[in-house]
């Protein structure tokens, strides 16, 4: 058997196992709703599979979200006839950066400090206090390795992946499913962006190309982040982006990036991001510490 066939077989086994986990589950489930299409379909499917009485949807607000995200969540509540619990301590991502003096945590895979404080910790507390028997996450059937990583990380917490159950959708098909359910899609996807998280001010794990695009595509958010980053840079010497030239790596402040874009410098037209805002960070938190 070829290596490709072995890998394909292992992938199929993993997906079938995830399907059985979803289909045989008989408890209450906490659905982590991020504001994107995948988590919305996950919420919808949990209601279909288990009924509203067994489903507890929750959204952790960073106060740094695209305004249309809140419209989308409101629409989900109406369409699904279920209230969404919204966690919010009043801070935005830059408030966290300023208070802690850090943006990324290298020992946790370069994770965003704000996502840990404003998303992961509040969601972990909510799950513990909710008494739910499992957590449902919106990973698609092509993300079997990430599913396995989540399952290992979060043991003994039970994790469900409803998007692994037939009919299984590609990312494009998930967008179409949103329309079929009767929801108006999030505007950020129509703009060509890959996710709907922290789009008000920009994701600090996005690449320089996305930030360059945001100079015009999200001018108000870019200007806000450039201003807050300027204060942060003066205190710490760290910037979101880096400039790599002639073998050296230097901070590349947003204010300078904006000047370069306005002066005509061009960047690749892509939206690459390392965003892992909804993922647990293994170097920082054990399942026992977060969910025990």
Short mmCIF file of N, CA, C and O in Angstrom, two decimals, residues 46-48 50-57 79-82:
data_model
loop_
_atom_site.label_atom_id
_atom_site.label_comp_id
_atom_site.label_asym_id
_atom_site.label_seq_id
_atom_site.Cartn_x
_atom_site.Cartn_y
_atom_site.Cartn_z
N UNK A 46 -25.92 21.39 15.63
CA UNK A 46 -26.12 20.89 17.00
C UNK A 46 -27.59 20.97 17.39
O UNK A 46 -28.12 20.06 18.04
N UNK A 47 -28.27 22.05 17.00
CA UNK A 47 -29.71 22.15 17.27
C UNK A 47 -30.45 21.05 16.53
O UNK A 47 -31.37 20.41 17.07
N UNK A 48 -30.07 20.82 15.26
CA UNK A 48 -30.70 19.75 14.47
C UNK A 48 -30.51 18.38 15.12
O UNK A 48 -31.45 17.58 15.21
N UNK A 50 -29.45 17.61 18.37
CA UNK A 50 -29.70 17.40 19.80
C UNK A 50 -30.89 18.18 20.36
O UNK A 50 -31.34 17.88 21.47
N UNK A 51 -31.39 19.16 19.61
CA UNK A 51 -32.48 19.99 20.12
C UNK A 51 -31.96 21.16 20.93
O UNK A 51 -30.89 21.09 21.54
N UNK A 52 -32.72 22.24 20.96
CA UNK A 52 -32.26 23.46 21.61
C UNK A 52 -31.97 23.29 23.10
O UNK A 52 -31.07 23.94 23.65
N UNK A 53 -32.72 22.44 23.77
CA UNK A 53 -32.56 22.28 25.21
C UNK A 53 -31.20 21.72 25.59
O UNK A 53 -30.75 21.87 26.74
N UNK A 54 -30.53 21.07 24.64
CA UNK A 54 -29.23 20.46 24.93
C UNK A 54 -28.06 21.25 24.35
O UNK A 54 -26.92 20.79 24.40
N UNK A 55 -28.34 22.44 23.81
CA UNK A 55 -27.31 23.23 23.13
C UNK A 55 -27.15 24.57 23.83
O UNK A 55 -28.12 25.27 24.09
N UNK A 56 -25.89 24.93 24.13
CA UNK A 56 -25.57 26.21 24.77
C UNK A 56 -24.55 26.96 23.92
O UNK A 56 -23.34 26.74 24.05
N UNK A 57 -24.99 27.83 23.02
CA UNK A 57 -24.06 28.58 22.19
C UNK A 57 -23.44 29.74 22.96
O UNK A 57 -24.11 30.42 23.75
N UNK A 79 -32.88 33.28 13.45
CA UNK A 79 -33.12 32.15 12.56
C UNK A 79 -33.14 30.83 13.32
O UNK A 79 -33.93 29.93 13.01
N UNK A 80 -32.29 30.70 14.34
CA UNK A 80 -32.21 29.46 15.10
C UNK A 80 -33.14 29.46 16.31
O UNK A 80 -33.25 28.45 17.00
N UNK A 81 -33.76 30.61 16.57
CA UNK A 81 -34.68 30.75 17.71
C UNK A 81 -34.00 30.34 19.01
O UNK A 81 -34.53 29.57 19.80
N UNK A 82 -32.80 30.88 19.22
CA UNK A 82 -32.04 30.56 20.43
C UNK A 82 -31.15 31.73 20.81
O UNK A 82 -30.52 32.35 19.95
#
